[in-house]
PDB file of C-alpha atoms and ligand atoms in Angstrom:
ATOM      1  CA  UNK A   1      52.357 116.995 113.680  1.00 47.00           C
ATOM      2  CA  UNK A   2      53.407 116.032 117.250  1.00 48.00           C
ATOM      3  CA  UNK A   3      55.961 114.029 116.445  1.00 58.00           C
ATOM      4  CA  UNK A   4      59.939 113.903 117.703  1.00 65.00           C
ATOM      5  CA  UNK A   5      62.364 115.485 115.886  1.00 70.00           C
ATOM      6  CA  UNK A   6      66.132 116.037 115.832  1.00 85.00           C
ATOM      7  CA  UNK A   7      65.696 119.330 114.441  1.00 96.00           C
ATOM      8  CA  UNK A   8      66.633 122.092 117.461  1.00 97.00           C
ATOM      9  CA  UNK A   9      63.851 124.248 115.909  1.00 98.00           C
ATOM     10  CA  UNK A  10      60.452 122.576 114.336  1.00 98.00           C
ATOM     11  CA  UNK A  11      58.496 125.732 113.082  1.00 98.00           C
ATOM     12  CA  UNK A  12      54.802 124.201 112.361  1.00 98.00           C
ATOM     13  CA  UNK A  13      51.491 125.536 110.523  1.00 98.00           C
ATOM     14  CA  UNK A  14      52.277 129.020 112.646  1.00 98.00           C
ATOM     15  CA  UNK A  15      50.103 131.908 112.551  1.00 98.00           C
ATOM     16  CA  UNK A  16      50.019 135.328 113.891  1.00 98.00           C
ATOM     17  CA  UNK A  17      46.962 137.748 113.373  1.00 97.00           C
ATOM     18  CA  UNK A  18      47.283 141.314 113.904  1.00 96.00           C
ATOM     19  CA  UNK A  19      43.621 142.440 113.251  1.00 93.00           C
ATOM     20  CA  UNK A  20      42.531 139.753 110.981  1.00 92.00           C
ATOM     21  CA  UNK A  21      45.893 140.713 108.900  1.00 97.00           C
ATOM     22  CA  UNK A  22      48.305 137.700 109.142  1.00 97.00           C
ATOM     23  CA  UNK A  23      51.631 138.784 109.425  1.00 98.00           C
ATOM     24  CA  UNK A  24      52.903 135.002 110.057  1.00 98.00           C
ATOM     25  CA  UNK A  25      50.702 132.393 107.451  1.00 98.00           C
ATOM     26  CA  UNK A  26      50.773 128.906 108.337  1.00 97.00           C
ATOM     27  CA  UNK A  27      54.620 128.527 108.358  1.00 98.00           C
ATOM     28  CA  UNK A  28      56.919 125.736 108.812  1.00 98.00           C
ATOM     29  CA  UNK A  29      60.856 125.809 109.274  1.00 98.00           C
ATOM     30  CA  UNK A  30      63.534 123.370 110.784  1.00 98.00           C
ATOM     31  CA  UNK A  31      66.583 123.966 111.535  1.00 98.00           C
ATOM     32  CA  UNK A  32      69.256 121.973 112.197  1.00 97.00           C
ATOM     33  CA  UNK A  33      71.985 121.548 115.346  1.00 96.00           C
ATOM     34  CA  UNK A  34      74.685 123.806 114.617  1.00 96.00           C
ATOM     35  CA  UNK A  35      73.127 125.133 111.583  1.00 97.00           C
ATOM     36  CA  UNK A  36      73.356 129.105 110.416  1.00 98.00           C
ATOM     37  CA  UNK A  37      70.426 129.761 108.793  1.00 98.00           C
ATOM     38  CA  UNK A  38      70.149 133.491 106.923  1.00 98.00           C
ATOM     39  CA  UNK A  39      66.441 134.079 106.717  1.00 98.00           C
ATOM     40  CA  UNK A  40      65.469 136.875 103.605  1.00 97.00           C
ATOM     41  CA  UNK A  41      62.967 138.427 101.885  1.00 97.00           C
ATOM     42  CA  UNK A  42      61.146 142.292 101.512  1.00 96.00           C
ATOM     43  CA  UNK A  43      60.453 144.317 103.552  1.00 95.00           C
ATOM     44  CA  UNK A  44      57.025 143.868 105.938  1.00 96.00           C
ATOM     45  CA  UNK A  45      57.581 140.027 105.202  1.00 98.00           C
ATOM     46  CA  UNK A  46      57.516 139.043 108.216  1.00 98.00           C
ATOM     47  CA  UNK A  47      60.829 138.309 109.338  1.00 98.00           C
ATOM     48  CA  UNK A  48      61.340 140.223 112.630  1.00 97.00           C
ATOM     49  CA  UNK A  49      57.627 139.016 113.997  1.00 98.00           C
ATOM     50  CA  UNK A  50      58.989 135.210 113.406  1.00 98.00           C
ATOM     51  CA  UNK A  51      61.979 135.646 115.443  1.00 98.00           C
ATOM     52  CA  UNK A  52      59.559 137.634 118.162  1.00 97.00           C
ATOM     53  CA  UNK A  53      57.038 134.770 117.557  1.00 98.00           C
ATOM     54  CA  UNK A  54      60.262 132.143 118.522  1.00 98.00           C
ATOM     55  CA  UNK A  55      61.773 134.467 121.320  1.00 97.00           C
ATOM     56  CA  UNK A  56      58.303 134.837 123.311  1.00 97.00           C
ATOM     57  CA  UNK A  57      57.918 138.450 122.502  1.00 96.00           C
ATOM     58  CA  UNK A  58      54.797 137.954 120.096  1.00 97.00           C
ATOM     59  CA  UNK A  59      52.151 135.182 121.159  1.00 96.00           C
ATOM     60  CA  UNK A  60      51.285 132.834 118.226  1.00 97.00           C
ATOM     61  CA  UNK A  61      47.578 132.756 117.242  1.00 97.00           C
ATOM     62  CA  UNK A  62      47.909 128.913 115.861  1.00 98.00           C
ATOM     63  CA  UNK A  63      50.220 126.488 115.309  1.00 98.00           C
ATOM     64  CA  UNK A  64      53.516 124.966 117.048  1.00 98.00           C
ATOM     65  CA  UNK A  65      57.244 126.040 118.031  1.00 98.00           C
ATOM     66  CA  UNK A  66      59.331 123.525 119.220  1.00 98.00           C
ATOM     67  CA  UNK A  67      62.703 123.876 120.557  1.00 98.00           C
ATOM     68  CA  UNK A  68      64.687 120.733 121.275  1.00 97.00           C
ATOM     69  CA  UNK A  69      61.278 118.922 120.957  1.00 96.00           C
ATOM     70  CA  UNK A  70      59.987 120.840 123.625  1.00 97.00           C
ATOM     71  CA  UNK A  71      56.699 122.910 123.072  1.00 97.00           C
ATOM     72  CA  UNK A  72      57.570 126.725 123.472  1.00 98.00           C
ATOM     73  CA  UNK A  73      54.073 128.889 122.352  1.00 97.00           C
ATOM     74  CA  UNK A  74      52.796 128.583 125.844  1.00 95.00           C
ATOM     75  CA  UNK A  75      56.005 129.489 127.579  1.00 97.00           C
ATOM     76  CA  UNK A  76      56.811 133.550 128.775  1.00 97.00           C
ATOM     77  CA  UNK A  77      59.848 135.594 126.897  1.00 95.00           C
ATOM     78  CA  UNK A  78      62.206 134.789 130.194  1.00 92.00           C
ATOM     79  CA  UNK A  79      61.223 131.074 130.534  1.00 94.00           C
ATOM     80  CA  UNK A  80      62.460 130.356 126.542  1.00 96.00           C
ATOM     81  CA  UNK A  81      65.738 132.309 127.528  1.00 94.00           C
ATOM     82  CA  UNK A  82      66.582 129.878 129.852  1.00 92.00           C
ATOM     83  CA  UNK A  83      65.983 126.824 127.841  1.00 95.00           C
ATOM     84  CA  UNK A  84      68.724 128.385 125.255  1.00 96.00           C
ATOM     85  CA  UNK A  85      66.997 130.446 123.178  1.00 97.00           C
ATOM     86  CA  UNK A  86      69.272 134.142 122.952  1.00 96.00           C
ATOM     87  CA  UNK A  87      67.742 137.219 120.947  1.00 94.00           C
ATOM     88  CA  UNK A  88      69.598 140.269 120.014  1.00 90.00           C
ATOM     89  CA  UNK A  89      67.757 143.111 118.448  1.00 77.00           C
ATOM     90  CA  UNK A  90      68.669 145.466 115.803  1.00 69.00           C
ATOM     91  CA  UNK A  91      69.644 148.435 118.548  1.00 73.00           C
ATOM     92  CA  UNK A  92      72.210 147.129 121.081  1.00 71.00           C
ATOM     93  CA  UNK A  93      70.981 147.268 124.665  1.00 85.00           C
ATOM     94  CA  UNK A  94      74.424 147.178 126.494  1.00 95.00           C
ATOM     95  CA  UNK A  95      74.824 149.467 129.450  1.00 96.00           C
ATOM     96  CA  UNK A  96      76.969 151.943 127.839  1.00 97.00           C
ATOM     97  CA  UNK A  97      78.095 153.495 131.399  1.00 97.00           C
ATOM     98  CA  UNK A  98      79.715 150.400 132.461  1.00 97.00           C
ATOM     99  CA  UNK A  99      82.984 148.749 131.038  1.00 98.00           C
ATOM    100  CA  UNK A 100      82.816 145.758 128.485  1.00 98.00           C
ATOM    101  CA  UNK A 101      84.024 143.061 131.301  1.00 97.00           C
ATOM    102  CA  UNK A 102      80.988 144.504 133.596  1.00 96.00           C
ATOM    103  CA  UNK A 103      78.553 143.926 130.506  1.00 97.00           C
ATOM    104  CA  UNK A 104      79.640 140.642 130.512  1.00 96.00           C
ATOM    105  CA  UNK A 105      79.254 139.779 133.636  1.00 92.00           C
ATOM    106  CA  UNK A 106      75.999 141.148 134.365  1.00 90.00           C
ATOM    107  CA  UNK A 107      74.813 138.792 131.568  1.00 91.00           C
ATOM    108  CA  UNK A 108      76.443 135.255 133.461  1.00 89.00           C
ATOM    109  CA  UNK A 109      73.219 133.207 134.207  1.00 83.00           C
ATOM    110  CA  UNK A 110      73.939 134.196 138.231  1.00 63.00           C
ATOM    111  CA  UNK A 111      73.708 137.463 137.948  1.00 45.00           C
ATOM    112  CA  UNK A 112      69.996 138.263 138.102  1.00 49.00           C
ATOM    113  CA  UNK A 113      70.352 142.175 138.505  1.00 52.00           C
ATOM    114  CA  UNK A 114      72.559 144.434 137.332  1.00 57.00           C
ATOM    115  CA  UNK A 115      73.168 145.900 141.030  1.00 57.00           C
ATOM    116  CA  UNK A 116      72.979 142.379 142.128  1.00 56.00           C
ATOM    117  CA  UNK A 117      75.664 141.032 139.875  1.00 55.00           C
ATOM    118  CA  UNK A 118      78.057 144.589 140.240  1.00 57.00           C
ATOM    119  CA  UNK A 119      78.677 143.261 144.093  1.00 57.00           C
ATOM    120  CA  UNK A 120      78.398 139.665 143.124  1.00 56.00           C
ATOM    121  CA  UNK A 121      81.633 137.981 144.291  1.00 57.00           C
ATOM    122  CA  UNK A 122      83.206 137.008 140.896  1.00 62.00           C
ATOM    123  CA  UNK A 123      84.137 133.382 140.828  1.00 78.00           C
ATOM    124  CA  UNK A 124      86.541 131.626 138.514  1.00 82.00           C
ATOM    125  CA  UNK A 125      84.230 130.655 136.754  1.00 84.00           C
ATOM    126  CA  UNK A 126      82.634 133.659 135.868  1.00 88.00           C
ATOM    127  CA  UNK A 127      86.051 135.076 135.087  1.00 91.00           C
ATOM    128  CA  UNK A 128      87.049 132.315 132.554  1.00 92.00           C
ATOM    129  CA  UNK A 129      83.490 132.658 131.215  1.00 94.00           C
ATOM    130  CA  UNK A 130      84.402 136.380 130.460  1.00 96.00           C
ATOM    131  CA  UNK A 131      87.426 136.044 129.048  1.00 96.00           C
ATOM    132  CA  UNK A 132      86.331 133.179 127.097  1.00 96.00           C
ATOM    133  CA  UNK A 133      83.641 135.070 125.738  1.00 97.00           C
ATOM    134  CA  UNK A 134      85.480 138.259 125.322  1.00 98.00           C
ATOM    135  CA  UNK A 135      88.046 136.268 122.954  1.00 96.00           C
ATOM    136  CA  UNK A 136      85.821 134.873 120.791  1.00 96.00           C
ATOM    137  CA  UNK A 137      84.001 138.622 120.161  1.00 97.00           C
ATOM    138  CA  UNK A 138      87.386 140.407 119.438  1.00 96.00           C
ATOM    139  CA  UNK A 139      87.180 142.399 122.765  1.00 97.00           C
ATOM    140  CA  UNK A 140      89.989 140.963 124.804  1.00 96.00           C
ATOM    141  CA  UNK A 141      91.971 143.799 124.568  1.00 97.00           C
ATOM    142  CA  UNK A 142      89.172 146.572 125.439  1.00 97.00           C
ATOM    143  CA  UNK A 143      87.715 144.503 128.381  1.00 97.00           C
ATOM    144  CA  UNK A 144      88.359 147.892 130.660  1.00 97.00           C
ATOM    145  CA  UNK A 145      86.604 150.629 128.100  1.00 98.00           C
ATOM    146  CA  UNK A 146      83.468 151.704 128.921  1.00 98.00           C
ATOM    147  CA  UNK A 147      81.232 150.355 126.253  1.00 97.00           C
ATOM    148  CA  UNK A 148      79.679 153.701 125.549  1.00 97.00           C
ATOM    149  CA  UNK A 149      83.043 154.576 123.937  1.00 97.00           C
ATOM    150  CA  UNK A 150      83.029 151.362 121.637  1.00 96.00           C
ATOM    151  CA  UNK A 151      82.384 151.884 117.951  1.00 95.00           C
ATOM    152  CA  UNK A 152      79.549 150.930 116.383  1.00 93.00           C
ATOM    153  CA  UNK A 153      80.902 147.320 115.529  1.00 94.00           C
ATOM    154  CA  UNK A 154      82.317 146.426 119.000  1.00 96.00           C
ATOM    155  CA  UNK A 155      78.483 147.701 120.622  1.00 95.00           C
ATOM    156  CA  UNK A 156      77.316 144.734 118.451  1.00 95.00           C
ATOM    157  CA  UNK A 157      79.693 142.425 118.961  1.00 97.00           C
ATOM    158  CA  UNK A 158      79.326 143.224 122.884  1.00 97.00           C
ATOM    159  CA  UNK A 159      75.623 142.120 122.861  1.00 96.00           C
ATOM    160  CA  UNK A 160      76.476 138.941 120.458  1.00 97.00           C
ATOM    161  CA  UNK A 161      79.277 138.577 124.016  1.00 97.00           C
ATOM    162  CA  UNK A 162      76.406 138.951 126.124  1.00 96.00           C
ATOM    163  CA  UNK A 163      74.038 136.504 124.703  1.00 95.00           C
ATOM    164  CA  UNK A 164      76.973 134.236 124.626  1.00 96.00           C
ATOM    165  CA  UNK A 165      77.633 134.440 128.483  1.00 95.00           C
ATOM    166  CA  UNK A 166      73.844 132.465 128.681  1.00 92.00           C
ATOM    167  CA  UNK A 167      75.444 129.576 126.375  1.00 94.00           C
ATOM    168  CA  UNK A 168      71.970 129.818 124.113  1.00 96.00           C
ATOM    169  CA  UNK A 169      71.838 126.655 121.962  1.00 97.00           C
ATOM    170  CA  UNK A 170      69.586 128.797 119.814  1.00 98.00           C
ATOM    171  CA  UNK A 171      70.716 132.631 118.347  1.00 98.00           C
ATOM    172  CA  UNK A 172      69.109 134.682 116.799  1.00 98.00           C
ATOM    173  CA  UNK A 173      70.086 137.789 115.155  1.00 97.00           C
ATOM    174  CA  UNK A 174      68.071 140.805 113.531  1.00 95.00           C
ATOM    175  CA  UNK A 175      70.275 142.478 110.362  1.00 94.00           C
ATOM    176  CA  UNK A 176      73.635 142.271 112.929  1.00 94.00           C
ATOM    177  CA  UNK A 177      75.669 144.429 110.223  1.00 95.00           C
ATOM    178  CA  UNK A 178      73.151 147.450 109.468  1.00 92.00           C
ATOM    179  CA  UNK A 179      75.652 150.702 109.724  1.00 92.00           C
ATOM    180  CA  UNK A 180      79.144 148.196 110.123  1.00 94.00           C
ATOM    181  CA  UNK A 181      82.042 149.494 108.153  1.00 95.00           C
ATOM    182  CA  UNK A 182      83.385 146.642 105.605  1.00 95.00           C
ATOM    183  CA  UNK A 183      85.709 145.275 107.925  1.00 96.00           C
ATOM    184  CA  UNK A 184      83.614 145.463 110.895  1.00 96.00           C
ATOM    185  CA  UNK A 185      81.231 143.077 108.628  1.00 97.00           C
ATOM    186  CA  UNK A 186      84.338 140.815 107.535  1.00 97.00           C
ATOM    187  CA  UNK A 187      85.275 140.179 111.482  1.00 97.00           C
ATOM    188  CA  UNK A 188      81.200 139.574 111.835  1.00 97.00           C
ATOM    189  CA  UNK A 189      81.036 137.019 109.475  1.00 98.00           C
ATOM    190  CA  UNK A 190      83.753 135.254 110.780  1.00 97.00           C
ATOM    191  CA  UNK A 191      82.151 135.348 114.724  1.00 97.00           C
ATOM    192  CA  UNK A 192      79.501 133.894 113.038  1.00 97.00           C
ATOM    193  CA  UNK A 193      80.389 131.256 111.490  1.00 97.00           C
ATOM    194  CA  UNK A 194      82.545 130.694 114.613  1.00 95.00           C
ATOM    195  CA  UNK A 195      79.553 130.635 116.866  1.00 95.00           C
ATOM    196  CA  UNK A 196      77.770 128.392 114.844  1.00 96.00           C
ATOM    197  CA  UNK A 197      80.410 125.869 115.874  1.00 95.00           C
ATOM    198  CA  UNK A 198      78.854 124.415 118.488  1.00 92.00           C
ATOM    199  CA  UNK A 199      74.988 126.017 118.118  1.00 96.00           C
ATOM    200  CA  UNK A 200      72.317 126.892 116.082  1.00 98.00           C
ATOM    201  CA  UNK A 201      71.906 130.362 114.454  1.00 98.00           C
ATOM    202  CA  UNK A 202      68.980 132.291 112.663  1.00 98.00           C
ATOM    203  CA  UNK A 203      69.868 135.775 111.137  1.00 98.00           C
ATOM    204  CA  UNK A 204      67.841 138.114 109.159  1.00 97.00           C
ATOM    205  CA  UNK A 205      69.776 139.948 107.033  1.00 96.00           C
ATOM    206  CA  UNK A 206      69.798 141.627 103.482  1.00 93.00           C
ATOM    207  CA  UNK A 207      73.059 142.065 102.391  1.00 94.00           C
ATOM    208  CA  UNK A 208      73.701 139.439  99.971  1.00 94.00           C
ATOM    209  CA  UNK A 209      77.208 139.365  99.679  1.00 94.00           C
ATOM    210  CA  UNK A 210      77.477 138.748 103.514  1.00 97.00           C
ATOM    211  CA  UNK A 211      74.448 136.168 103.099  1.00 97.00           C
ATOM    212  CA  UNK A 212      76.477 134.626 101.015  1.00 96.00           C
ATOM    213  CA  UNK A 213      79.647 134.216 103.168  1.00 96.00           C
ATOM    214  CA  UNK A 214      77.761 132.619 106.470  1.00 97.00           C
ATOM    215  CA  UNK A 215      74.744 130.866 105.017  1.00 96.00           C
ATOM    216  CA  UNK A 216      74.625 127.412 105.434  1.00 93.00           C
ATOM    217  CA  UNK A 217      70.943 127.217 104.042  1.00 97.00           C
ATOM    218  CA  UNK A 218      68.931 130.117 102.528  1.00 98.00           C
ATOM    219  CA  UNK A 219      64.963 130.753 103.407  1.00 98.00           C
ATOM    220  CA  UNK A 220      63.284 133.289 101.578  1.00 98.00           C
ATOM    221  CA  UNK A 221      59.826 134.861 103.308  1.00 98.00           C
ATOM    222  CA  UNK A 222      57.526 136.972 101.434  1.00 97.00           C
ATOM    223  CA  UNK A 223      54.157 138.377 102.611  1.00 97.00           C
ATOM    224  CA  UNK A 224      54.141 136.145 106.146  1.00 98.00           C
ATOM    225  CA  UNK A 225      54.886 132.343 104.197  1.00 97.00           C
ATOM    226  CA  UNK A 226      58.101 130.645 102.743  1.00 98.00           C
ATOM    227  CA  UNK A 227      58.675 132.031  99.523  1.00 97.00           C
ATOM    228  CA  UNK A 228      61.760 129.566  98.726  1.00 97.00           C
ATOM    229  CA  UNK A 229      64.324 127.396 100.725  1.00 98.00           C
ATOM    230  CA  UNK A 230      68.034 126.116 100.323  1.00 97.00           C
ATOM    231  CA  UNK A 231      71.038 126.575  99.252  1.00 96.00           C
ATOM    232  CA  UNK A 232      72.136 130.316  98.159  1.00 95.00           C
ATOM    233  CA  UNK A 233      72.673 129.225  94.497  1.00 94.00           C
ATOM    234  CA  UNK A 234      69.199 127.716  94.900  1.00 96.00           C
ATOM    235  CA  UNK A 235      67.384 130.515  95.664  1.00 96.00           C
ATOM    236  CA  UNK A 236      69.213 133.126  93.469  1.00 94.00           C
ATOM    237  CA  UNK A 237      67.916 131.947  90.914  1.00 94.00           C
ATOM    238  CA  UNK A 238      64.685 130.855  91.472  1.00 96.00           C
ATOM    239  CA  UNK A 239      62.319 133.175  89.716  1.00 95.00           C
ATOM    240  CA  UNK A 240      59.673 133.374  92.276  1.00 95.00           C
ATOM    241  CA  UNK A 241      62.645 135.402  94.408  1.00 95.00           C
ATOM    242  CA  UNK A 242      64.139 137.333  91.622  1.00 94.00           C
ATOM    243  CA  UNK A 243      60.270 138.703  91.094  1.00 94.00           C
ATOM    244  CA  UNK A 244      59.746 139.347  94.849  1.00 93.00           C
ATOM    245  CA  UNK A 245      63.097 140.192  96.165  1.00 91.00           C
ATOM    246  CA  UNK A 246      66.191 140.231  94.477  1.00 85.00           C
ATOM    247  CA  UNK A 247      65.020 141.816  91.217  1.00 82.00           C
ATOM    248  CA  UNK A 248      64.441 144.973  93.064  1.00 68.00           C
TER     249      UNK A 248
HETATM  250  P1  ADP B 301      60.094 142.372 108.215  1.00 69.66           P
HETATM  251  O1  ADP B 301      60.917 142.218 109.448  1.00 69.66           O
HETATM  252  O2  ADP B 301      60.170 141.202 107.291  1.00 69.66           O
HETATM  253  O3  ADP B 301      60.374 143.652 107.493  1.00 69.66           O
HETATM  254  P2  ADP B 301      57.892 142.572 110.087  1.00 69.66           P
HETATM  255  O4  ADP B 301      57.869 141.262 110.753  1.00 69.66           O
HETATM  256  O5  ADP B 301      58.462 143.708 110.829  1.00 69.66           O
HETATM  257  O6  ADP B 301      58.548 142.448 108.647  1.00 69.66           O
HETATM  258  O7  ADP B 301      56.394 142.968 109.721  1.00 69.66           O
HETATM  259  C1  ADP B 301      55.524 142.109 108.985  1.00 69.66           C
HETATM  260  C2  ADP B 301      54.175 142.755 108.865  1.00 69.66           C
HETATM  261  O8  ADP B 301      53.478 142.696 110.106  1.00 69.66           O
HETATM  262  C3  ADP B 301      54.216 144.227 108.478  1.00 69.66           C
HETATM  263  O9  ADP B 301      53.150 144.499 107.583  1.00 69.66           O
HETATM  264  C4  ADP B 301      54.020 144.925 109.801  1.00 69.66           C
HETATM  265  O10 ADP B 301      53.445 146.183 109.609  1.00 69.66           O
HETATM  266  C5  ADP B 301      53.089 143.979 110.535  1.00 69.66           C
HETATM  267  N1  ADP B 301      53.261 144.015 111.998  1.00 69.66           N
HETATM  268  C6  ADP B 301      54.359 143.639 112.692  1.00 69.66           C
HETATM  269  N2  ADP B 301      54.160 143.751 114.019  1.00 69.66           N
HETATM  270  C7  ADP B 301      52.887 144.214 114.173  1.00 69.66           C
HETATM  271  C8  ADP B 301      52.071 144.536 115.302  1.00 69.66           C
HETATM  272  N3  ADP B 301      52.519 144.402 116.551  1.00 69.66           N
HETATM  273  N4  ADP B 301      50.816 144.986 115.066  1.00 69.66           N
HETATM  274  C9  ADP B 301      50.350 145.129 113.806  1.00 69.66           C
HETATM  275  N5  ADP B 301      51.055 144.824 112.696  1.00 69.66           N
HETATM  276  C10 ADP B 301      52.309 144.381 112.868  1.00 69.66           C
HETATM  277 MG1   MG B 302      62.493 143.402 110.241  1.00 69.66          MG
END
């Protein structure tokens, strides 16, 4: 319905049709302010078209996405980045000839271009922003290193940096720990949860003993709908997703 919500994301009756197959099936979700939210379920459920669906990449066929009450289905990919809404993809698009600092930098709101924001004057502010940012993804102390030369891990947590430089109210993540060695997915957990301080969070993800660290609330999707919702203890053991998902 139209109404006002406090919910930073009200997910309504959507629908997305690829060739009369619906990959998205009259869906709702809410999430909360400064909720994580660890979305589930098999694979070819769905789960990386919803988060293109929310991010602008995918064009709903029906139904409603609104962000801060504010209708978003109608808006482009760039236009819902600059309300707040940050999207990182499962392969890290840093620019992996330039040092982690410059990758940051490039991503402050002013800097449009990437030649544009190399010969941008930096500004205090963008300087604190950086160094903010760069303490709060663990790479303080590699701000200099070429990003190419990062390890897998730090290439992640760069991008999570670079979102972060846009202040998105809104972040999404697609399975952030695929190929992270255990400690690399220890320290992601805890930037998580840590950036869900002070905004919301969606991430897809399958491993359940790091769903179970961050969650704060559980959705499982199967076959474009919600199969099950809540907390983790909820819906390990609801039968529905031990036939579906977690039986498997
Ligand atoms: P998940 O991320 O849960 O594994 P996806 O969202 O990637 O699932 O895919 C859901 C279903 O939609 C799959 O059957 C997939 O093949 C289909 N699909 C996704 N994107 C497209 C597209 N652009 N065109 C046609 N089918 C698509
Ligand atoms: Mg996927």
């Amino acid at each position: 319905m139209s109404s006002s919500t406090d919910f930073v994301l009200a997910i309504e009756d959507l629908t997305v049709s690829f060739d009369g197959f619906k990959a998205i099936d009259n869906l709702n979700l809410y999430v909360d302010k400064n909720e994580l939210r660890v979305i589930i379920g098999p694979n070819g459920a769905g789960k990386t078209t919803l988060l293109d669906m929310i991010c602008g990449k995918t064009r709903a066929s029906a139904g409603s996405i609104k962000f801060k009450n504010e209708e978003m289905t109608t808006l482009p990919e760039y236009a819902r980045v600059r309300k707040g809404i940050g999207r990182k993809f499962q392969t890290p698009s840093i620019y992996e000839n330039l040092s982690v600092f410059q990758n940051l930098e490039v991503s402050f709101p002013k800097g449009r271009s990437v030649i544009g924001a190399i010969f941008f004057k930096c500004t205090d502010e963008v300087l604190a922003k950086v160094d903010s940012v760069a303490k709060e993804i663990g790479l303080l102390e590699t701000l200099h290193t070429e990003a190419g030369l990062l390890s897998h891990g730090q290439k992640q947590w760069l991008e999570i940096g670079m979102l972060l430089m846009q202040e998105p109210e809104l972040l999404m993540l697609d399975e952030p720990i695929a190929g992270m060695s255990t400690r690399e997915r220890d320290l992601t957990a805890e930037l998580l949860k840590r950036i869900s301080n002070n905004r919301s969070v969606i991430v897809i993800e399958h491993d359940m003993e790091f769903v179970k660290k961050i969650a704060h609330k559980v959705t499982v999707m199967h076959q474009g709908k919600i199969l099950a919702e809540g907390s983790m203890d909820k819906v390990q053991n609801d039968p529905a997703v031990i036939d579906v998902y977690l039986g498997h």
